[in-house]
C-alpha cells in the first residue's frame, strides 16, 4: 500500500520554496524549485535506534533465561531457585495476547505497520522557520527548518489529551492547543533549560498537574544486590531500561497554561489581533475563536483575559469543523462543518451575513459535463468519469462534511472588487471548490476543480498565488472505505497544484509542474506499507478520514 500525504505545509526559506509533507510518522521536506528530497524527519537511523531501546518483550524472556544472557552481577549467593516456574510463567505472559493501549489498539501491530506516532497536524512556519508538529502520541514537537531544508527537533512536550487543533499566536511566541476534552492550552514556542529551571523554582507558577507528576517513571529502588531470583532480575532489567529510555527522552517540562474550555470536543481555533479604535490611544485587542462538536462558535478575549466571553456565533445545526478568517479582512469569519452550507459571519457582532448552499452547488457541479476540463495537474482519470454522478449517488449518502477552508490573497490580479480567494474541500469528495470574497464580504462561487482522487489537505503559497493539494491515491473517488487496487494506487497522483494567473483564472500549468512530478516520483519510490488486511485499512482510514465520525447518531434526515 502506498501511503498518501496526510498533511502539507508550504514554507519560504530565503526566497526558496520548501514543501513539508507528512506521510505516516515521517515528515519529508522537498525543494519546490527542483522537486528534490532535502531531508526526512525523523531520520530512519534514529527511528531504528529508538525502537531498539524499547523494553524487552515478554516473549524474549524464555530465550534469555535458557541461554543465561544479560544476567546482572550478583555479589551475594542467590537463594534457591525453581527452574520450571519461570519458563511456565513467562510463556503464559507471552501468549496472553498483544499489548493494547488506552484505545484498545495493538501497539506492536501499529509499530510494524508504520502508523505509530503518525503526524496529524502541522502549523507554522514562523519568521525563525519553526514548525509545530502534532503526533498521535499526544506530543507537540517544535522543529527547526534550516536553509538547506533540514528538520531538527527543538522540543517535545506531551499533552494530557489528544490535540485536535494547534496554531501559533500572531506574535509567534506561543502555541495554542485545543484538545478533545474541550480545553485550550497555551505553551511557549521556545523554552530554554534555564527558563524551565526558573519556572520550576518560581513560586508564582502553578504546581505540576497530576499527569505531569506521574508521567515520568521513577527509578527502581531495588538493585542487583537485593534481587536474587531470576524472575525478579528480569523485572529489574526491564524497569531499568524504561527508566533509562525516559531519561534519554526527557523533555522540557514547561508549564502549559489552561486558557479556556468547552463542554464538548473542540474542532478548530483561530487567534486574531484587531486594532481597537474606541480606546484612547488606539491599541491592539486580541481574540480567540473556538468551534466545537455542539454547533457552537465562541468568541473569547485573548491572553490574558481568555475567561471573558465576548459572544457566540450561533447558526449551525451540526458540528463545526473549520474556521477561516481571511488575512486581508480580519472582521469576516467563514465557517463550515457537518451542515449542507457555509456561513459568513461578522464575528464581532455574532451576525451571519450570508449562507451558501454548498451541497446544492456540489450536486449541480457534478451533474455537469466536465469532459473538456484539463486544468488540474495530474488528473490521470478523465474528469468525465466522475462528473456525471451526483454526490449522493457517488457517496451513497445524503450528507457532506467540510474538511478544510483556506484563504489565498490575490497578488497578480485584482479587479471587480475582489481581494482574495476561498478554497473549500469536503471529506471524500474529489474536487476543490473556489469562491471569491468581494469587498462587500460576500462569497461569489467561481467554480469547481475536479480531480481524480479525494482531496486530503491543501497548503497555500501566497507569494506565488498557488495552492498545492495532496490526494488520496489509496481509496476510490467519493469513498472513504473502498480501496483501489495496488497497481492503481501507484498509477494515481499523490499531489496536485493550481496557480492563479494574471488573467484571473486557475490553471494547473506553470513552474511547479516538473517539481511536483519529481516529488511524486520520489514518494512512490519509498518503501510502501505492508498490506495486512482490515487492520491496516482501518488505521489508514482513521489517519485520513475522521470528520464524519463527529456527527451525532440518530440525527439523519428522513429523505
Coordinates of C-alpha atoms in Angstrom, one line a residue:
X1 CA 0.0 0.0 0.0
X2 CA 1.4 3.4 -1.0
X3 CA 0.6 5.8 1.8
X4 CA -0.6 9.3 0.8
X5 CA 0.4 12.6 2.4
X6 CA -2.0 13.5 5.2
X7 CA -0.5 16.9 6.0
X8 CA 1.1 19.6 3.8
X9 CA 2.8 22.9 4.8
X10 CA 4.4 25.4 2.4
X11 CA 7.4 27.3 3.7
X12 CA 9.6 30.1 2.2
X13 CA 13.2 30.0 3.4
X14 CA 15.4 32.8 2.0
X15 CA 13.2 33.1 -1.1
X16 CA 13.3 29.3 -1.7
X17 CA 10.1 27.4 -1.6
X18 CA 10.1 24.3 0.6
X19 CA 7.2 21.8 0.9
X20 CA 6.8 19.8 4.1
X21 CA 4.7 16.7 3.5
X22 CA 3.8 14.3 6.3
X23 CA 3.2 10.6 5.4
X24 CA 2.5 8.4 8.3
X25 CA 5.1 9.1 11.1
X26 CA 7.6 10.9 8.7
X27 CA 7.9 14.4 7.6
X28 CA 9.6 15.0 4.2
X29 CA 11.0 18.3 3.0
X30 CA 11.1 18.9 -0.7
X31 CA 12.6 21.7 -2.8
X32 CA 9.9 23.3 -4.8
X33 CA 12.4 24.6 -7.4
X34 CA 13.7 21.2 -8.5
X35 CA 11.5 18.8 -6.6
X36 CA 14.4 17.1 -4.8
X37 CA 14.1 15.5 -1.4
X38 CA 16.0 17.6 1.2
X39 CA 15.5 15.7 4.4
X40 CA 13.4 13.2 6.3
X41 CA 12.3 13.6 9.9
X42 CA 12.9 11.5 12.0
X43 CA 15.8 10.0 10.2
X44 CA 15.5 6.2 9.6
X45 CA 18.6 5.6 11.7
X46 CA 17.1 7.5 14.6
X47 CA 13.8 5.5 14.3
X48 CA 15.6 2.2 14.4
X49 CA 17.7 3.1 17.4
X50 CA 14.6 4.3 19.2
X51 CA 12.8 1.1 18.6
X52 CA 15.8 -0.9 19.6
X53 CA 15.7 0.8 23.1
X54 CA 12.2 -0.4 23.9
X55 CA 11.8 -2.7 26.9
X56 CA 12.4 -6.4 26.4
X57 CA 9.2 -8.2 25.2
X58 CA 7.9 -11.0 27.4
X59 CA 8.4 -13.4 24.5
X60 CA 12.2 -13.0 24.7
X61 CA 12.5 -13.7 28.5
X62 CA 12.3 -17.5 28.0
X63 CA 15.2 -17.4 25.5
X64 CA 17.4 -15.2 27.6
X65 CA 16.7 -17.4 30.6
X66 CA 17.7 -20.5 28.8
X67 CA 20.9 -19.0 27.4
X68 CA 21.8 -17.1 30.6
X69 CA 22.2 -13.7 28.7
X70 CA 22.1 -10.3 30.3
X71 CA 22.2 -11.5 33.9
X72 CA 23.3 -8.8 36.4
X73 CA 26.3 -9.4 38.5
X74 CA 25.3 -10.9 41.8
X75 CA 27.7 -10.3 44.7
X76 CA 25.8 -12.5 47.2
X77 CA 24.9 -16.1 46.7
X78 CA 21.3 -16.4 45.4
X79 CA 18.6 -18.2 47.2
X80 CA 17.1 -21.5 46.0
X81 CA 15.5 -21.1 42.5
X82 CA 12.7 -23.0 40.9
X83 CA 13.8 -23.7 37.3
X84 CA 10.4 -24.8 36.0
X85 CA 8.4 -21.9 37.3
X86 CA 9.9 -19.1 35.3
X87 CA 9.6 -20.8 31.9
X88 CA 5.9 -21.6 32.5
X89 CA 5.0 -18.1 33.8
X90 CA 6.8 -16.2 31.0
X91 CA 5.3 -18.5 28.4
X92 CA 1.9 -17.6 29.9
X93 CA 2.7 -13.9 29.7
X94 CA 3.9 -14.1 26.1
X95 CA 0.8 -16.0 25.0
X96 CA -1.6 -13.7 26.8
X97 CA -2.1 -11.6 23.8
X98 CA -0.9 -8.3 22.2
X99 CA -0.1 -5.2 24.2
X100 CA -3.0 -2.7 24.0
X101 CA -3.1 1.0 24.5
X102 CA -5.8 3.1 26.2
X103 CA -7.9 2.9 23.0
X104 CA -7.7 -0.9 22.7
X105 CA -5.3 -0.8 19.7
X106 CA -2.5 -3.3 19.2
X107 CA 0.7 -1.2 19.9
X108 CA 3.1 -3.7 18.3
X109 CA 0.9 -4.0 15.2
X110 CA 0.8 -0.3 14.7
X111 CA 4.6 -0.1 15.0
X112 CA 5.2 -2.8 12.5
X113 CA 2.8 -1.1 10.0
X114 CA 4.3 2.4 10.4
X115 CA 1.3 4.1 12.0
X116 CA 2.8 4.6 15.4
X117 CA 3.0 8.3 16.3
X118 CA 1.8 9.5 13.0
X119 CA 1.8 13.2 12.3
X120 CA -1.7 14.6 12.4
X121 CA -1.2 18.4 12.4
X122 CA 1.4 20.8 11.1
X123 CA 1.4 24.5 11.9
X124 CA 3.7 27.4 11.0
X125 CA 6.2 28.4 9.9
X126 CA 7.4 31.3 12.0
X127 CA 9.8 34.0 10.9
X128 CA 12.6 32.0 12.6
X129 CA 11.5 28.9 10.5
X130 CA 10.0 27.0 13.4
X131 CA 7.4 24.4 12.6
X132 CA 4.9 22.8 15.1
X133 CA 4.0 19.1 14.5
X134 CA 1.4 17.2 16.5
X135 CA 1.7 13.4 16.6
X136 CA -0.7 10.6 17.6
X137 CA 1.1 10.0 20.9
X138 CA -0.3 13.3 22.1
X139 CA 3.0 15.2 21.8
X140 CA 3.6 18.7 20.4
X141 CA 7.0 18.9 18.8
X142 CA 8.8 22.0 17.7
X143 CA 11.0 21.6 14.7
X144 CA 13.6 24.0 13.2
X145 CA 13.8 24.2 9.4
X146 CA 17.3 25.2 8.2
X147 CA 18.1 27.0 5.0
X148 CA 19.0 23.6 3.4
X149 CA 15.6 22.1 4.3
X150 CA 16.9 20.0 7.3
X151 CA 14.5 19.5 10.1
X152 CA 15.8 19.4 13.7
X153 CA 13.6 18.8 16.7
X154 CA 13.9 21.5 19.4
X155 CA 11.4 20.3 21.9
X156 CA 8.9 17.6 22.6
X157 CA 6.0 18.2 25.0
X158 CA 3.3 15.7 25.9
X159 CA -0.2 16.9 26.4
X160 CA -2.8 15.4 28.8
X161 CA -5.3 14.7 26.0
X162 CA -5.1 14.3 22.2
X163 CA -4.8 17.7 20.5
X164 CA -7.4 18.4 17.8
X165 CA -6.1 21.8 16.6
X166 CA -2.9 23.7 17.1
X167 CA -2.0 27.2 15.9
X168 CA 0.6 29.9 16.6
X169 CA -0.2 33.3 18.2
X170 CA 0.2 36.3 16.0
X171 CA 3.4 37.3 17.8
X172 CA 4.8 33.8 17.1
X173 CA 5.8 33.3 20.8
X174 CA 3.2 30.9 22.0
X175 CA 1.4 27.7 20.8
X176 CA -2.3 27.4 21.3
X177 CA -3.5 23.8 21.5
X178 CA -7.2 22.6 21.7
X179 CA -7.8 19.1 22.7
X180 CA -10.7 16.6 22.5
X181 CA -11.8 17.3 26.1
X182 CA -12.7 20.9 25.1
X183 CA -9.7 22.7 26.7
X184 CA -7.4 25.2 25.2
X185 CA -3.8 25.5 26.5
X186 CA -1.0 27.9 25.9
X187 CA 2.6 26.8 25.6
X188 CA 5.7 28.8 24.9
X189 CA 7.1 28.1 21.5
X190 CA 10.8 28.1 22.5
X191 CA 11.8 27.3 26.1
X192 CA 15.4 27.1 27.2
X193 CA 16.6 24.9 30.0
X194 CA 17.4 27.9 32.2
X195 CA 13.9 29.3 31.7
X196 CA 12.5 25.9 32.6
X197 CA 14.5 25.7 35.8
X198 CA 13.3 29.2 36.8
X199 CA 9.7 28.1 36.1
X200 CA 10.1 25.1 38.4
X201 CA 11.5 27.2 41.3
X202 CA 9.3 30.3 40.9
X203 CA 6.6 30.2 43.5
X204 CA 4.2 32.2 41.3
X205 CA 3.9 29.4 38.8
X206 CA 1.3 26.7 39.2
X207 CA 2.3 23.4 40.6
X208 CA 2.7 20.5 38.2
X209 CA -0.6 18.7 37.5
X210 CA -1.2 15.1 38.4
X211 CA -0.5 13.9 34.9
X212 CA 2.8 15.8 34.9
X213 CA 3.9 14.3 38.2
X214 CA 3.1 10.7 37.2
X215 CA 4.2 10.8 33.6
X216 CA 7.9 10.1 34.2
X217 CA 8.7 6.7 35.7
X218 CA 10.6 6.5 38.9
X219 CA 14.0 4.8 39.2
X220 CA 13.6 1.3 40.8
X221 CA 14.7 1.2 44.4
X222 CA 16.0 -2.4 44.0
X223 CA 19.4 -3.3 42.6
X224 CA 21.4 -6.3 41.7
X225 CA 22.4 -6.8 45.4
X226 CA 18.8 -7.0 46.6
X227 CA 17.3 -9.1 43.8
X228 CA 18.2 -12.8 43.6
X229 CA 15.5 -14.8 41.8
X230 CA 15.8 -14.9 38.1
X231 CA 12.3 -13.7 37.7
X232 CA 12.9 -10.6 39.7
X233 CA 16.1 -10.0 37.9
X234 CA 14.3 -9.9 34.6
X235 CA 11.7 -7.5 36.0
X236 CA 14.5 -5.3 37.3
X237 CA 16.3 -5.1 34.0
X238 CA 13.0 -4.1 32.2
X239 CA 12.4 -1.3 34.8
X240 CA 16.0 0.0 34.4
X241 CA 15.5 0.1 30.6
X242 CA 12.3 2.0 30.9
X243 CA 14.0 4.5 33.3
X244 CA 17.0 5.0 31.0
X245 CA 14.8 5.5 28.0
X246 CA 12.7 8.1 29.8
X247 CA 15.8 9.9 31.0
X248 CA 17.2 9.9 27.5
X249 CA 14.0 11.3 26.0
X250 CA 13.4 13.7 28.8
X251 CA 11.6 16.8 27.5
X252 CA 11.4 20.3 28.8
X253 CA 8.7 20.4 31.4
X254 CA 7.2 23.7 30.6
X255 CA 4.1 24.9 32.4
X256 CA 1.2 24.8 30.0
X257 CA -1.5 27.3 30.9
X258 CA -5.2 26.5 30.7
X259 CA -6.9 29.4 28.9
X260 CA -10.5 28.3 28.3
X261 CA -12.7 25.3 28.0
X262 CA -15.8 24.0 26.3
X263 CA -18.1 21.2 27.4
X264 CA -17.7 19.5 24.0
X265 CA -14.9 18.3 21.8
X266 CA -13.0 21.2 20.2
X267 CA -12.5 21.1 16.4
X268 CA -10.7 24.3 15.5
X269 CA -9.5 27.6 16.8
X270 CA -8.3 30.9 15.5
X271 CA -6.3 33.7 17.2
X272 CA -6.7 37.2 15.8
X273 CA -5.5 40.7 16.7
X274 CA -7.5 43.8 15.8
X275 CA -6.9 47.5 16.3
X276 CA -9.4 48.9 18.9
X277 CA -10.1 52.4 17.8
X278 CA -12.5 53.0 20.6
X279 CA -9.7 53.3 23.1
X280 CA -7.5 56.3 23.5
X281 CA -4.8 55.9 22.4
X282 CA -5.8 53.1 20.0
X283 CA -4.4 49.8 21.0
X284 CA -4.5 46.2 19.9
X285 CA -7.1 43.8 21.2
X286 CA -6.6 40.0 20.9
X287 CA -9.4 37.4 20.4
X288 CA -9.6 33.6 20.4
X289 CA -12.3 31.9 18.3
X290 CA -13.1 28.3 19.0
X291 CA -15.5 25.8 17.5
X292 CA -16.8 22.5 18.9
X293 CA -18.9 19.5 18.1
X294 CA -22.0 21.0 19.6
X295 CA -22.5 23.6 16.7
X296 CA -21.0 26.4 18.8
X297 CA -18.5 29.1 17.8
X298 CA -17.3 31.1 20.8
X299 CA -15.6 34.4 20.7
X300 CA -13.3 34.9 23.7
X301 CA -10.8 37.6 24.6
X302 CA -7.1 36.9 24.0
X303 CA -4.4 36.2 26.5
X304 CA -4.5 37.1 29.5
X305 CA -8.3 37.6 29.6
X306 CA -9.4 34.4 28.0
X307 CA -12.0 33.9 30.7
X308 CA -14.1 36.7 29.2
X309 CA -16.6 35.6 26.6
X310 CA -17.3 38.3 24.1
X311 CA -20.1 36.4 22.3
X312 CA -21.2 33.5 20.2
X313 CA -21.8 32.8 16.5
X314 CA -24.9 30.6 16.5
X315 CA -26.4 29.3 13.3
X316 CA -25.0 25.9 12.6
X317 CA -27.2 22.8 13.2
X318 CA -24.3 20.3 13.0
X319 CA -20.7 20.1 14.2
X320 CA -18.4 22.9 13.1
X321 CA -15.0 21.6 11.8
X322 CA -13.3 24.6 10.2
X323 CA -12.9 28.4 10.9
X324 CA -11.2 30.7 8.4
X325 CA -10.6 34.4 8.8
X326 CA -9.1 35.9 5.6
X327 CA -5.8 37.7 6.2
X328 CA -7.0 40.8 4.2
X329 CA -10.3 41.2 6.1
X330 CA -10.0 40.1 9.8
X331 CA -13.6 41.0 10.7
X332 CA -15.0 38.3 8.5
X333 CA -15.3 34.6 9.5
X334 CA -16.1 31.7 7.2
X335 CA -17.2 28.5 8.9
X336 CA -18.3 25.1 7.8
X337 CA -18.8 21.6 9.1
X338 CA -21.4 18.9 9.0
X339 CA -24.1 21.2 7.6
X340 CA -25.0 21.5 3.9
X341 CA -24.0 25.1 3.9
X342 CA -21.2 27.6 4.7
X343 CA -21.8 30.6 6.9
X344 CA -20.1 34.0 6.5
X345 CA -20.1 36.0 9.8
X346 CA -19.5 39.4 11.2
X347 CA -18.0 37.6 14.2
X348 CA -17.6 40.7 16.4
X349 CA -21.4 41.1 16.5
X350 CA -22.2 37.4 16.0
X351 CA -24.3 38.1 12.9
X352 CA -24.5 35.8 10.0
X353 CA -24.2 37.8 6.8
X354 CA -24.5 35.1 4.1
X355 CA -25.5 31.4 3.8
X356 CA -24.0 29.4 0.9
X357 CA -25.8 26.2 0.0
X358 CA -22.7 24.1 -0.6
X359 CA -24.4 20.8 -1.1
X360 CA -26.6 22.1 -3.9
X361 CA -23.5 23.6 -5.6
X362 CA -21.7 20.3 -5.4
X363 CA -24.6 18.3 -6.7
X364 CA -25.2 20.7 -9.6
X365 CA -21.5 20.8 -10.4
X366 CA -21.0 17.1 -10.7
X367 CA -24.1 16.8 -12.9
X368 CA -22.4 19.0 -15.5
X369 CA -20.2 17.7 -18.3
X370 CA -16.6 18.4 -17.4
X371 CA -15.1 16.2 -20.1
X372 CA -13.2 19.2 -21.5
X373 CA -11.8 20.2 -18.2
X374 CA -8.0 19.6 -18.2
X375 CA -6.8 22.4 -16.0
X376 CA -5.9 20.4 -12.9
X377 CA -2.4 18.9 -12.9
X378 CA -2.1 15.1 -12.8
X379 CA -5.8 14.4 -13.4
X380 CA -4.9 10.9 -14.7
X381 CA -8.6 9.8 -14.7
X382 CA -10.8 11.7 -17.2
X383 CA -13.0 14.1 -15.2
X384 CA -16.0 12.9 -17.2
X385 CA -15.8 9.5 -15.4
X386 CA -17.0 11.1 -12.1
X387 CA -18.6 14.3 -13.3
X388 CA -21.9 12.7 -14.4
X389 CA -22.6 11.4 -10.9
X390 CA -24.2 13.4 -8.2
X391 CA -22.7 13.4 -4.8
X392 CA -25.5 11.4 -3.2
X393 CA -25.2 8.7 -5.8
X394 CA -21.4 8.5 -5.7
X395 CA -21.0 8.7 -2.0
X396 CA -24.0 6.6 -1.1
X397 CA -25.1 9.1 1.5
X398 CA -27.0 12.4 1.7
X399 CA -24.6 14.3 3.9
X400 CA -21.4 16.3 3.3
X401 CA -18.7 17.4 5.7
X402 CA -16.4 20.3 5.2
X403 CA -12.8 19.1 5.7
X404 CA -10.9 22.4 5.1
X405 CA -11.3 26.1 4.3
X406 CA -8.2 28.2 3.1
X407 CA -7.8 31.8 2.1
X408 CA -5.4 33.0 -0.7
X409 CA -4.7 36.7 -1.2
X410 CA -4.7 37.8 -4.8
X411 CA -1.3 39.3 -5.8
X412 CA -1.2 39.0 -9.5
X413 CA -4.6 40.2 -10.5
X414 CA -7.1 42.5 -8.7
X415 CA -10.3 43.8 -10.1
X416 CA -14.0 43.6 -9.8
X417 CA -13.7 44.5 -6.1
X418 CA -12.3 41.0 -5.2
X419 CA -9.3 40.8 -2.9
X420 CA -8.8 37.1 -2.5
X421 CA -10.0 33.5 -3.0
X422 CA -11.5 31.0 -0.6
X423 CA -10.8 27.3 -1.2
X424 CA -13.2 24.7 0.3
X425 CA -12.8 20.9 0.4
X426 CA -15.2 18.2 1.6
X427 CA -14.3 14.8 3.1
X428 CA -14.4 12.1 0.5
X429 CA -15.1 14.5 -2.5
X430 CA -12.5 14.6 -5.3
X431 CA -12.7 18.3 -6.0
X432 CA -11.8 21.8 -4.8
X433 CA -14.5 24.4 -4.7
X434 CA -13.3 28.0 -5.4
X435 CA -15.0 31.1 -4.1
X436 CA -14.1 34.8 -4.4
X437 CA -14.6 37.1 -1.4
X438 CA -15.5 40.6 -2.6
X439 CA -15.2 43.9 -0.8
X440 CA -18.8 43.6 0.5
X441 CA -17.8 40.4 2.3
X442 CA -19.9 38.2 0.1
X443 CA -18.8 34.8 -1.3
X444 CA -19.1 34.5 -5.1
X445 CA -18.9 31.0 -6.4
X446 CA -16.2 30.8 -9.1
X447 CA -16.3 27.1 -9.9
X448 CA -15.2 23.6 -9.2
X449 CA -11.8 22.0 -9.9
X450 CA -12.5 18.2 -10.2
X451 CA -9.6 15.8 -9.6
X452 CA -9.2 12.1 -9.9
X453 CA -8.8 11.3 -6.1
X454 CA -10.2 12.6 -2.9
X455 CA -8.5 15.7 -1.6
X456 CA -6.8 15.2 1.8
X457 CA -5.0 18.5 2.6
X458 CA -4.2 21.9 1.0
X459 CA -1.4 24.4 1.6
X460 CA -1.3 27.9 0.1
X461 CA 1.7 29.8 -1.3
X462 CA 0.6 33.4 -1.2
X463 CA 3.8 34.8 -2.7
X464 CA 3.1 32.7 -5.8
X465 CA -0.7 32.8 -5.8
X466 CA -0.6 29.0 -5.8
X467 CA -2.1 26.1 -3.8
X468 CA -0.7 22.6 -3.5
X469 CA -3.0 19.8 -2.5
X470 CA -2.5 16.2 -1.6
X471 CA -4.6 13.4 -3.0
X472 CA -5.7 10.0 -1.5
X473 CA -4.4 7.6 -4.1
X474 CA -5.4 4.6 -1.9
X475 CA -9.2 5.0 -1.8
X476 CA -11.5 5.2 -4.7
X477 CA -13.1 8.6 -5.6
X478 CA -16.2 9.5 -3.5
X479 CA -15.4 6.8 -0.9
X480 CA -13.6 6.7 2.4
X481 CA -13.7 2.9 2.8
X482 CA -13.3 1.2 -0.6
X483 CA -9.6 0.7 -1.5
X484 CA -8.3 0.9 -5.1
X485 CA -6.1 -1.9 -6.4
X486 CA -2.4 -1.9 -5.6
X487 CA -1.4 -1.3 -9.2
X488 CA -3.9 1.5 -9.5
X489 CA -2.6 3.1 -6.3
X490 CA 0.9 3.5 -7.8
X491 CA -0.5 4.9 -11.1
X492 CA -2.8 7.5 -9.4
X493 CA -1.5 11.0 -8.5
X494 CA -0.5 12.0 -4.9
X495 CA -0.1 15.7 -5.4
X496 CA -1.6 18.5 -7.5
X497 CA -1.4 22.2 -7.7
X498 CA -3.3 25.2 -9.1
X499 CA -2.0 28.7 -9.9
X500 CA -4.0 31.9 -10.2
X501 CA -2.8 33.6 -13.4
X502 CA -2.8 37.2 -14.4
X503 CA -5.9 36.8 -16.5
X504 CA -7.9 35.8 -13.4
X505 CA -8.2 32.1 -13.9
X506 CA -7.0 29.0 -12.1
X507 CA -4.7 26.7 -14.1
X508 CA -2.5 23.7 -13.4
X509 CA 0.3 24.7 -15.8
X510 CA 3.3 26.6 -14.5
X511 CA 6.6 26.5 -12.8
X512 CA 5.6 23.8 -10.4
X513 CA 4.7 21.1 -13.0
X514 CA 8.2 19.5 -13.1
X515 CA 8.9 19.8 -9.3
X516 CA 5.5 18.2 -8.4
X517 CA 6.2 15.4 -10.8
X518 CA 9.6 14.8 -9.3
X519 CA 8.2 14.8 -5.8
X520 CA 5.6 12.2 -6.7
X521 CA 8.3 10.0 -8.3
X522 CA 10.4 10.3 -5.1
X523 CA 7.4 9.5 -2.9
X524 CA 6.5 6.4 -4.9
X525 CA 10.0 5.0 -4.6
X526 CA 9.7 5.0 -0.8
X527 CA 9.1 1.6 0.8
X528 CA 5.3 1.0 0.8
X529 CA 3.4 0.0 3.8
X530 CA 2.8 -3.7 4.1
X531 CA -0.9 -4.5 3.5
X532 CA -2.1 -6.6 6.4
X533 CA -5.8 -6.6 5.7
X534 CA -8.6 -4.9 7.6
X535 CA -6.4 -3.7 10.4
X536 CA -4.2 -1.7 8.1
X537 CA -7.1 -0.3 6.2
X538 CA -8.7 0.8 9.4
X539 CA -5.6 2.6 10.6
X540 CA -5.2 4.4 7.2
X541 CA -8.9 5.4 7.2
X542 CA -8.5 6.8 10.7
X543 CA -5.5 8.8 9.7
X544 CA -7.1 10.3 6.6
X545 CA -10.8 10.5 7.4
X546 CA -12.5 11.1 10.7
X547 CA -14.7 14.2 10.3
X548 CA -17.9 12.2 9.6
X549 CA -17.4 10.4 12.9
X550 CA -18.2 13.7 14.7
X551 CA -21.8 13.5 13.5
X552 CA -24.1 12.5 16.3
X553 CA -26.2 9.4 15.8
X554 CA -29.9 9.5 15.2
X555 CA -29.9 12.8 13.5
X556 CA -30.1 11.7 9.9
X557 CA -32.8 13.4 7.9
X558 CA -35.7 11.3 6.7
X559 CA -35.5 11.5 2.9

